[in-house]
Amino acid sequence: MLFCLLNSIRRHPQSYPTLPHPHHPHLAQSPSKPFILFKFLILLFFYSSMKTKKVSILTSVFHHHFHSKSQKLLGSLPHLQKLVIHPTPNSRTQVLESIKNPKSINLDQTSYTPISKIHTQSTPKLESRNDDDVWLIMKDEARSDADQEPILSNYYLTSILSHHTIESALSHHLSTKICDSNLPSATLHKLFMDVFTCEPEVVKAVKNDLKAVKERDPACVSYVHCFLHFKGFLACQAYRASHILWLQNRKNLAVLIQNRVSEVFTVDIHPGAKMGSGLLFDHATGVVVGETAVVGDNVSILHNVTLGGTGKSGGDRHPKVGDGVLIGAGTCVLGNVRIGEGAKIGAGSVVVKDVPARTTAVGNPAKLIGGKGNPVKLDKVPSHTMDHTSHIEFYDYVV
C-alpha cells in the first residue's frame, strides 16, 4: 500500500491534494517531500512494529493521530479511489489487547478488521459444493484424469475444465461431435446453448441420465467418462435438443440434427418421440425410436433395440414404454403396444402385444413367463438391477 501511494504521488503530482498551512489555515500549500517522507517513516515504523509484535503505546498514539488524515489523503487520490479504509471504533483498544495477548486476535494491519472477515467479504463464493452436483464431481474427475494422463490435459481442458456450466460443456462437446462442413461447430454450439440455458428441465434430465449410466453400467468408471465417451448418452442429449426444436416448430433443423446423430453415433431417435429422464442406452448401436414412441423415466435399453411401427399408416403407431422397463439387446417392439411399468423384455424378443407391468416377456413372438393367466411378477425394478436372466426358464435343447 505504501509503495502504491508513493508511486502514485511521483507519477501524478498534480492530482495530489493540497494540505492546510500549519500557521495560516486559510492558505494552502503543496505537500512537501519531508512531510511525505515523515508520514512514510511513521507508517513503516508502525508496520514493522506489528510484524515483530512489539507494538508500543507510542505506536498506537501515532496511528490514532495520523490515521484520519491518511484516510482522507488516500481517499482523495483519483488512482486509489477503490482503496477504502474502514477503521473500527475500538481500534486502539484492539491494539492494546494485542499487546497483552498477541495471539488473541488476527488483525489486518490497515483497517484492524479480522483477516478472516476481510477474505470472506472480498472473495465471493462462486460455487457451493454439493456431493449430489454431478457437474462439480465431473470437474474433479477431469482434473484427476488429466493428472494421471498428462497427454490428455488439453482435451480435458477444452472439453470440461474451461467451462463454467454443464450446459456449456455439453454444447461444446456435442457441436464438436456432429458438426460437418455444412453445419459448423460454432453454429451448433450456439444452438445447443440456447436450448440448454432456456430449458432447465432438459439440464435436469441430462444429469439424471449421467447418474443412471454411472449407477447401472459397470463399465462406466466415472461421470466424465460417460460424458465424453458414451455415445448412447451423447445421442440421447442431442435428441433432447432436437425435441425442443421440434416442439418449437423448427422441424427442418430438428430432423437435420437427428440425421447427423444417426450418422455419427448410429442411434436414430426421431425428434418427435417423447422420452423421460434417467435413461440408459447401453452401447446404443442400432437403437431406433419412432416418431410417436413414448419412453418413461428410468428405462434401460440395450443395443439394436427398435421401437417401431408396423406399416405405412400414419397417426399414433409406435410403442409406449413405462417407467423402469428393461429392454434386452436385439429386441423389436412393434406397433402401438404398451410395455407396463417395471416390465422386462428378454434379448432378441419380438413384441407385438401389450406386456403387463412387472412381468417378463421373451421369445419370437414374445410370451409371458408363467403364462398369460398367471405371469411371474418381478419384485424389483429390472432397469435398475439390469438382471436379464432371472425368472426366465431354460430348456435343454440340441441344435
Coordinates of C-alpha atoms in Angstrom, one line a residue:
M1 CA 0.0 0.0 0.0
L2 CA 2.8 2.4 0.9
F3 CA 4.7 1.8 -2.3
C4 CA 1.5 2.3 -4.3
L5 CA 0.9 5.6 -2.5
L6 CA 4.4 6.9 -3.2
N7 CA 4.4 5.7 -6.8
S8 CA 1.1 7.4 -7.4
I9 CA 2.3 10.7 -5.9
R10 CA 5.5 10.5 -8.0
R11 CA 3.7 9.8 -11.3
H12 CA 0.7 12.1 -10.7
P13 CA 1.8 15.1 -8.6
Q14 CA -0.9 17.3 -10.0
S15 CA -3.6 15.1 -8.6
Y16 CA -2.2 15.0 -5.1
P17 CA -4.4 17.1 -2.7
T18 CA -3.2 20.3 -1.1
L19 CA -2.7 20.5 2.6
P20 CA -3.6 23.4 5.0
H21 CA -0.8 25.7 6.0
P22 CA 0.2 25.0 9.6
H23 CA 0.2 28.7 10.7
H24 CA -2.3 30.1 8.3
P25 CA -5.3 27.8 7.9
H26 CA -6.9 29.9 5.2
L27 CA -3.9 29.3 2.9
A28 CA -3.0 26.1 1.2
Q29 CA 0.4 24.7 0.2
S30 CA 1.6 21.7 -1.8
P31 CA 2.8 18.7 0.1
S32 CA 6.5 18.8 0.8
K33 CA 8.8 15.9 0.3
P34 CA 9.9 15.9 4.0
F35 CA 6.2 15.7 5.1
I36 CA 5.7 12.7 2.7
L37 CA 8.9 11.0 3.9
F38 CA 7.9 11.6 7.5
K39 CA 4.5 10.0 7.0
F40 CA 6.1 7.1 5.2
L41 CA 8.5 6.5 8.1
I42 CA 5.7 6.6 10.6
L43 CA 3.6 4.1 8.7
L44 CA 6.7 1.9 8.1
F45 CA 7.5 2.0 11.8
F46 CA 4.0 1.0 12.7
Y47 CA 4.2 -1.8 10.1
S48 CA 7.5 -3.2 11.4
S49 CA 6.3 -2.9 15.0
M50 CA 3.3 -5.0 14.2
K51 CA 5.5 -7.6 12.4
T52 CA 7.8 -8.0 15.4
K53 CA 4.8 -8.0 17.9
K54 CA 6.5 -5.1 19.8
V55 CA 3.6 -2.6 19.5
S56 CA 4.0 0.2 22.0
I57 CA 1.6 2.8 23.3
L58 CA 3.5 5.4 21.2
T59 CA 2.8 3.4 18.1
S60 CA -0.9 3.3 18.8
V61 CA -0.9 7.1 19.5
F62 CA 0.9 7.8 16.3
H63 CA -1.5 5.7 14.4
H64 CA -4.5 7.3 16.1
H65 CA -3.1 10.8 15.2
F66 CA -2.3 10.2 11.6
H67 CA -4.9 7.6 10.6
S68 CA -7.7 10.0 10.0
K69 CA -5.5 12.3 7.9
S70 CA -4.0 9.4 5.9
Q71 CA -7.5 8.0 5.3
K72 CA -8.6 11.4 3.7
L73 CA -5.3 11.5 1.8
L74 CA -5.8 8.1 0.2
G75 CA -9.5 8.6 -0.5
S76 CA -8.8 11.8 -2.3
L77 CA -6.3 10.3 -4.8
P78 CA -8.0 9.5 -8.1
H79 CA -5.9 6.4 -8.7
L80 CA -6.7 5.0 -5.2
Q81 CA -10.4 5.6 -5.0
K82 CA -11.1 1.9 -4.6
L83 CA -8.8 1.7 -1.6
V84 CA -11.2 2.4 1.3
I85 CA -10.1 2.2 4.8
H86 CA -12.7 1.3 7.5
P87 CA -11.4 1.9 11.0
T88 CA -13.3 0.4 13.8
P89 CA -14.3 2.4 16.8
N90 CA -12.3 0.3 19.2
S91 CA -9.1 0.0 17.1
R92 CA -6.9 1.5 19.9
T93 CA -8.5 -1.0 22.3
Q94 CA -7.8 -3.8 20.0
V95 CA -4.1 -2.7 19.6
L96 CA -3.7 -2.6 23.4
E97 CA -5.3 -6.1 23.6
S98 CA -2.9 -7.4 21.0
I99 CA 0.0 -6.2 23.1
K100 CA -1.2 -8.2 26.1
N101 CA -2.1 -11.3 24.1
P102 CA -0.7 -11.2 20.5
K103 CA -2.4 -14.5 19.6
S104 CA -5.8 -13.4 20.8
I105 CA -6.8 -11.7 17.6
N106 CA -5.7 -11.8 14.0
L107 CA -5.8 -8.2 12.6
D108 CA -5.4 -6.7 9.3
Q109 CA -2.7 -4.0 9.7
T110 CA -4.5 -1.4 7.7
S111 CA -8.1 -1.5 8.9
Y112 CA -7.9 -3.5 12.1
T113 CA -10.6 -5.8 10.8
P114 CA -10.1 -9.5 11.3
I115 CA -8.5 -11.0 8.2
S116 CA -11.0 -13.9 8.1
K117 CA -13.8 -11.3 7.7
I118 CA -11.9 -9.4 5.0
H119 CA -11.4 -12.6 3.0
T120 CA -15.0 -13.5 3.3
Q121 CA -16.2 -10.2 2.1
S122 CA -13.7 -9.7 -0.8
T123 CA -13.9 -13.2 -2.2
P124 CA -17.4 -14.2 -3.4
K125 CA -18.3 -17.9 -3.2
L126 CA -18.6 -18.8 -6.8
E127 CA -19.8 -22.4 -6.4
S128 CA -21.5 -24.1 -3.5
R129 CA -20.2 -27.6 -3.3
N130 CA -22.8 -30.3 -3.1
D131 CA -21.9 -34.0 -3.4
D132 CA -25.0 -34.5 -5.5
D133 CA -24.0 -31.9 -8.1
V134 CA -22.8 -34.0 -11.0
W135 CA -21.1 -31.1 -12.7
L136 CA -18.7 -30.4 -9.8
I137 CA -17.9 -34.1 -9.4
M138 CA -17.2 -34.2 -13.1
K139 CA -14.7 -31.4 -12.9
D140 CA -12.9 -33.1 -10.1
E141 CA -12.7 -36.3 -12.1
A142 CA -11.4 -34.4 -15.1
R143 CA -8.6 -32.8 -13.1
S144 CA -7.7 -36.2 -11.7
D145 CA -7.7 -37.9 -15.1
A146 CA -5.5 -35.0 -16.5
D147 CA -3.0 -35.5 -13.7
Q148 CA -2.9 -39.3 -14.3
E149 CA -2.6 -38.9 -18.1
P150 CA -0.9 -35.5 -19.0
I151 CA -1.2 -36.2 -22.7
L152 CA -5.0 -35.7 -22.3
S153 CA -4.7 -32.5 -20.3
N154 CA -5.6 -30.2 -23.2
Y155 CA -8.5 -32.4 -24.1
Y156 CA -9.9 -32.3 -20.6
L157 CA -9.3 -28.5 -20.5
T158 CA -11.2 -27.7 -23.7
S159 CA -14.0 -30.3 -23.0
I160 CA -14.6 -29.8 -19.3
L161 CA -12.3 -27.6 -17.2
S162 CA -12.6 -24.4 -19.3
H163 CA -16.4 -24.4 -19.0
H164 CA -18.3 -22.9 -16.0
T165 CA -21.5 -24.9 -16.5
I166 CA -22.5 -28.3 -17.7
E167 CA -24.7 -26.6 -20.4
S168 CA -21.6 -25.0 -21.9
A169 CA -19.5 -28.2 -21.8
L170 CA -22.3 -30.3 -23.3
S171 CA -23.0 -27.8 -26.1
H172 CA -19.3 -27.7 -26.9
H173 CA -18.9 -31.5 -26.9
L174 CA -22.0 -32.2 -29.0
S175 CA -21.2 -29.5 -31.5
T176 CA -17.7 -30.9 -31.9
K177 CA -19.0 -34.4 -32.4
I178 CA -21.8 -33.8 -35.0
C179 CA -20.6 -30.8 -37.0
D180 CA -19.6 -31.0 -40.6
S181 CA -18.7 -28.7 -43.5
N182 CA -22.3 -27.5 -43.9
L183 CA -23.1 -27.3 -40.2
P184 CA -20.2 -25.5 -38.4
S185 CA -19.4 -26.2 -34.8
A186 CA -19.9 -22.6 -33.8
T187 CA -23.5 -22.6 -35.2
L188 CA -24.3 -25.8 -33.4
H189 CA -22.7 -24.6 -30.1
K190 CA -24.9 -21.5 -30.1
L191 CA -28.0 -23.6 -30.9
F192 CA -27.4 -26.1 -28.1
M193 CA -26.6 -23.4 -25.6
D194 CA -29.9 -21.6 -26.4
V195 CA -31.8 -24.8 -25.8
F196 CA -30.0 -25.9 -22.6
T197 CA -30.0 -22.5 -20.9
C198 CA -33.7 -21.8 -21.7
E199 CA -34.9 -25.3 -20.6
P200 CA -33.8 -26.2 -17.1
E201 CA -35.8 -29.4 -17.2
V202 CA -33.6 -30.6 -20.0
V203 CA -30.5 -29.9 -18.0
K204 CA -32.0 -31.8 -15.0
A205 CA -32.7 -34.8 -17.4
V206 CA -29.1 -34.6 -18.6
K207 CA -27.8 -35.0 -15.0
N208 CA -30.3 -37.8 -14.3
D209 CA -29.1 -39.6 -17.4
L210 CA -25.5 -39.3 -16.2
K211 CA -26.4 -40.8 -12.8
A212 CA -28.3 -43.6 -14.5
V213 CA -25.3 -44.6 -16.6
K214 CA -22.9 -44.4 -13.7
E215 CA -25.2 -46.5 -11.4
R216 CA -26.3 -49.2 -13.8
D217 CA -23.3 -49.7 -16.2
P218 CA -20.3 -51.4 -14.5
A219 CA -18.2 -50.3 -17.5
C220 CA -18.7 -46.7 -16.6
V221 CA -15.9 -45.7 -14.3
S222 CA -16.8 -42.0 -13.8
Y223 CA -19.3 -39.3 -14.8
V224 CA -16.7 -37.6 -17.0
H225 CA -16.0 -41.0 -18.7
C226 CA -19.7 -41.2 -19.7
F227 CA -20.0 -37.5 -20.6
L228 CA -17.1 -37.7 -23.0
H229 CA -17.1 -41.2 -24.4
F230 CA -20.6 -42.9 -24.2
K231 CA -22.3 -42.4 -27.5
G232 CA -25.7 -43.6 -26.1
F233 CA -25.6 -40.8 -23.6
L234 CA -24.5 -38.2 -26.2
A235 CA -27.1 -39.3 -28.7
C236 CA -29.8 -39.0 -26.0
Q237 CA -28.8 -35.4 -25.2
A238 CA -28.7 -34.4 -28.8
Y239 CA -32.2 -35.9 -29.1
R240 CA -33.3 -33.7 -26.2
A241 CA -32.1 -30.6 -28.0
S242 CA -33.8 -31.7 -31.3
H243 CA -37.0 -32.4 -29.5
I244 CA -37.2 -28.9 -28.1
L245 CA -36.7 -27.6 -31.7
W246 CA -39.4 -29.9 -32.9
L247 CA -41.8 -28.5 -30.3
Q248 CA -40.9 -25.0 -31.4
N249 CA -41.9 -26.0 -35.0
R250 CA -38.3 -25.8 -36.2
K251 CA -38.8 -29.2 -37.6
N252 CA -36.3 -29.0 -40.5
L253 CA -33.5 -28.1 -38.1
A254 CA -34.6 -30.9 -35.7
V255 CA -34.6 -33.5 -38.4
L256 CA -31.1 -32.3 -39.6
I257 CA -29.7 -32.9 -36.1
Q258 CA -31.4 -36.3 -36.0
N259 CA -29.7 -37.2 -39.2
R260 CA -26.3 -36.1 -38.0
V261 CA -26.7 -38.1 -34.8
S262 CA -27.7 -41.1 -36.7
E263 CA -24.6 -40.8 -39.0
V264 CA -22.1 -40.2 -36.2
F265 CA -23.5 -42.4 -33.3
T266 CA -25.6 -44.9 -35.3
V267 CA -28.5 -44.1 -33.0
D268 CA -31.7 -42.9 -34.7
I269 CA -34.2 -41.2 -32.4
H270 CA -36.9 -39.2 -34.0
P271 CA -37.2 -35.7 -32.5
G272 CA -41.0 -36.1 -32.2
A273 CA -40.6 -39.0 -29.8
K274 CA -41.2 -38.4 -26.1
M275 CA -38.6 -39.7 -23.6
G276 CA -38.2 -39.2 -19.9
S277 CA -35.1 -38.9 -17.8
G278 CA -32.7 -41.3 -16.1
L279 CA -32.3 -43.2 -19.3
L280 CA -29.5 -45.7 -20.1
F281 CA -28.7 -46.6 -23.7
D282 CA -26.1 -49.3 -23.1
H283 CA -23.8 -49.5 -26.1
A284 CA -26.6 -48.0 -28.1
T285 CA -25.5 -49.0 -31.6
G286 CA -28.5 -49.6 -33.8
V287 CA -31.2 -48.2 -31.5
V288 CA -34.2 -46.9 -33.4
V289 CA -37.1 -44.9 -31.8
G290 CA -40.0 -43.9 -33.9
E291 CA -41.9 -40.6 -34.1
T292 CA -44.8 -41.3 -31.8
A293 CA -43.0 -43.6 -29.4
V294 CA -43.1 -42.7 -25.6
V295 CA -40.4 -43.8 -23.2
G296 CA -40.8 -43.3 -19.4
D297 CA -38.4 -42.5 -16.7
N298 CA -35.5 -44.7 -15.5
V299 CA -35.6 -47.0 -18.6
S300 CA -32.7 -49.1 -19.7
I301 CA -32.4 -50.0 -23.4
L302 CA -29.6 -52.1 -24.9
H303 CA -28.2 -52.0 -28.4
N304 CA -30.1 -53.0 -31.6
V305 CA -33.5 -52.2 -30.0
T306 CA -36.2 -51.0 -32.3
L307 CA -39.3 -49.2 -31.1
G308 CA -41.0 -49.1 -34.4
G309 CA -44.3 -49.2 -36.3
T310 CA -46.0 -52.0 -38.2
G311 CA -46.7 -50.4 -41.6
K312 CA -47.1 -47.2 -43.5
S313 CA -50.2 -45.9 -41.8
G314 CA -49.8 -42.6 -40.0
G315 CA -51.0 -41.5 -36.6
D316 CA -50.1 -42.9 -33.2
R317 CA -48.2 -46.0 -34.4
H318 CA -45.3 -46.6 -32.0
P319 CA -44.8 -48.3 -28.6
K320 CA -45.4 -46.8 -25.2
V321 CA -42.8 -47.9 -22.7
G322 CA -43.5 -47.4 -19.0
D323 CA -41.1 -46.4 -16.2
G324 CA -38.4 -48.8 -15.0
V325 CA -38.6 -51.1 -18.1
L326 CA -35.6 -53.1 -19.2
I327 CA -35.4 -54.0 -22.9
G328 CA -32.7 -56.5 -23.9
A329 CA -30.4 -56.4 -26.9
G330 CA -31.8 -57.1 -30.3
T331 CA -35.4 -56.6 -29.3
C332 CA -38.1 -55.3 -31.6
V333 CA -41.2 -53.7 -30.1
L334 CA -43.6 -53.1 -33.0
G335 CA -46.9 -51.1 -33.2
N336 CA -48.8 -49.0 -30.7
V337 CA -48.4 -51.5 -27.9
R338 CA -47.8 -50.8 -24.2
I339 CA -45.0 -52.1 -22.1
G340 CA -46.1 -51.8 -18.4
E341 CA -44.0 -50.3 -15.7
G342 CA -41.2 -52.4 -14.4
A343 CA -41.5 -55.0 -17.1
K344 CA -38.6 -56.9 -18.7
I345 CA -38.2 -57.9 -22.3
G346 CA -35.7 -60.6 -23.0
A347 CA -32.9 -60.2 -25.6
G348 CA -33.9 -61.0 -29.1
S349 CA -37.7 -60.8 -28.5
V350 CA -40.3 -59.6 -30.9
V351 CA -43.2 -57.9 -29.0
V352 CA -46.4 -57.1 -30.8
K353 CA -48.9 -57.2 -27.9
D354 CA -49.1 -55.4 -24.6
V355 CA -46.9 -56.6 -21.8
P356 CA -48.4 -56.2 -18.2
A357 CA -46.4 -54.3 -15.5
R358 CA -43.7 -56.2 -13.6
T359 CA -43.8 -59.2 -15.9
T360 CA -41.2 -60.8 -18.2
A361 CA -41.7 -61.4 -21.9
V362 CA -39.3 -63.3 -24.1
G363 CA -39.2 -65.0 -27.5
N364 CA -40.4 -64.5 -31.0
P365 CA -43.2 -63.8 -30.8
A366 CA -42.8 -62.8 -27.1
K367 CA -44.6 -64.8 -24.5
L368 CA -45.1 -64.0 -20.8
I369 CA -43.1 -66.1 -18.3
G370 CA -45.6 -68.0 -16.2
G371 CA -48.3 -67.8 -18.8
K372 CA -50.9 -65.2 -19.7
G373 CA -53.2 -66.3 -16.9
N374 CA -50.6 -66.2 -14.1
P375 CA -47.5 -64.4 -15.1
V376 CA -44.5 -64.3 -12.8
K377 CA -44.3 -60.9 -11.1
L378 CA -41.0 -59.2 -10.6
D379 CA -40.2 -57.9 -7.2
K380 CA -37.5 -55.4 -8.2
V381 CA -37.2 -52.8 -10.9
P382 CA -35.4 -54.5 -13.8
S383 CA -34.0 -51.3 -15.3
H384 CA -32.1 -50.7 -12.0
T385 CA -30.9 -54.3 -11.4
M386 CA -30.0 -54.9 -15.1
D387 CA -30.9 -58.5 -14.5
H388 CA -31.6 -60.2 -17.9
T389 CA -32.0 -63.8 -16.9
S390 CA -33.9 -64.2 -13.6
H391 CA -37.4 -65.8 -13.9
I392 CA -36.6 -66.9 -17.4
E393 CA -36.9 -70.7 -17.9
F394 CA -34.3 -72.5 -19.9
Y395 CA -34.8 -75.9 -21.5
D396 CA -32.4 -78.5 -22.7
Y397 CA -32.2 -78.4 -26.5
V398 CA -30.0 -79.7 -29.3
V399 CA -29.0 -77.6 -32.3

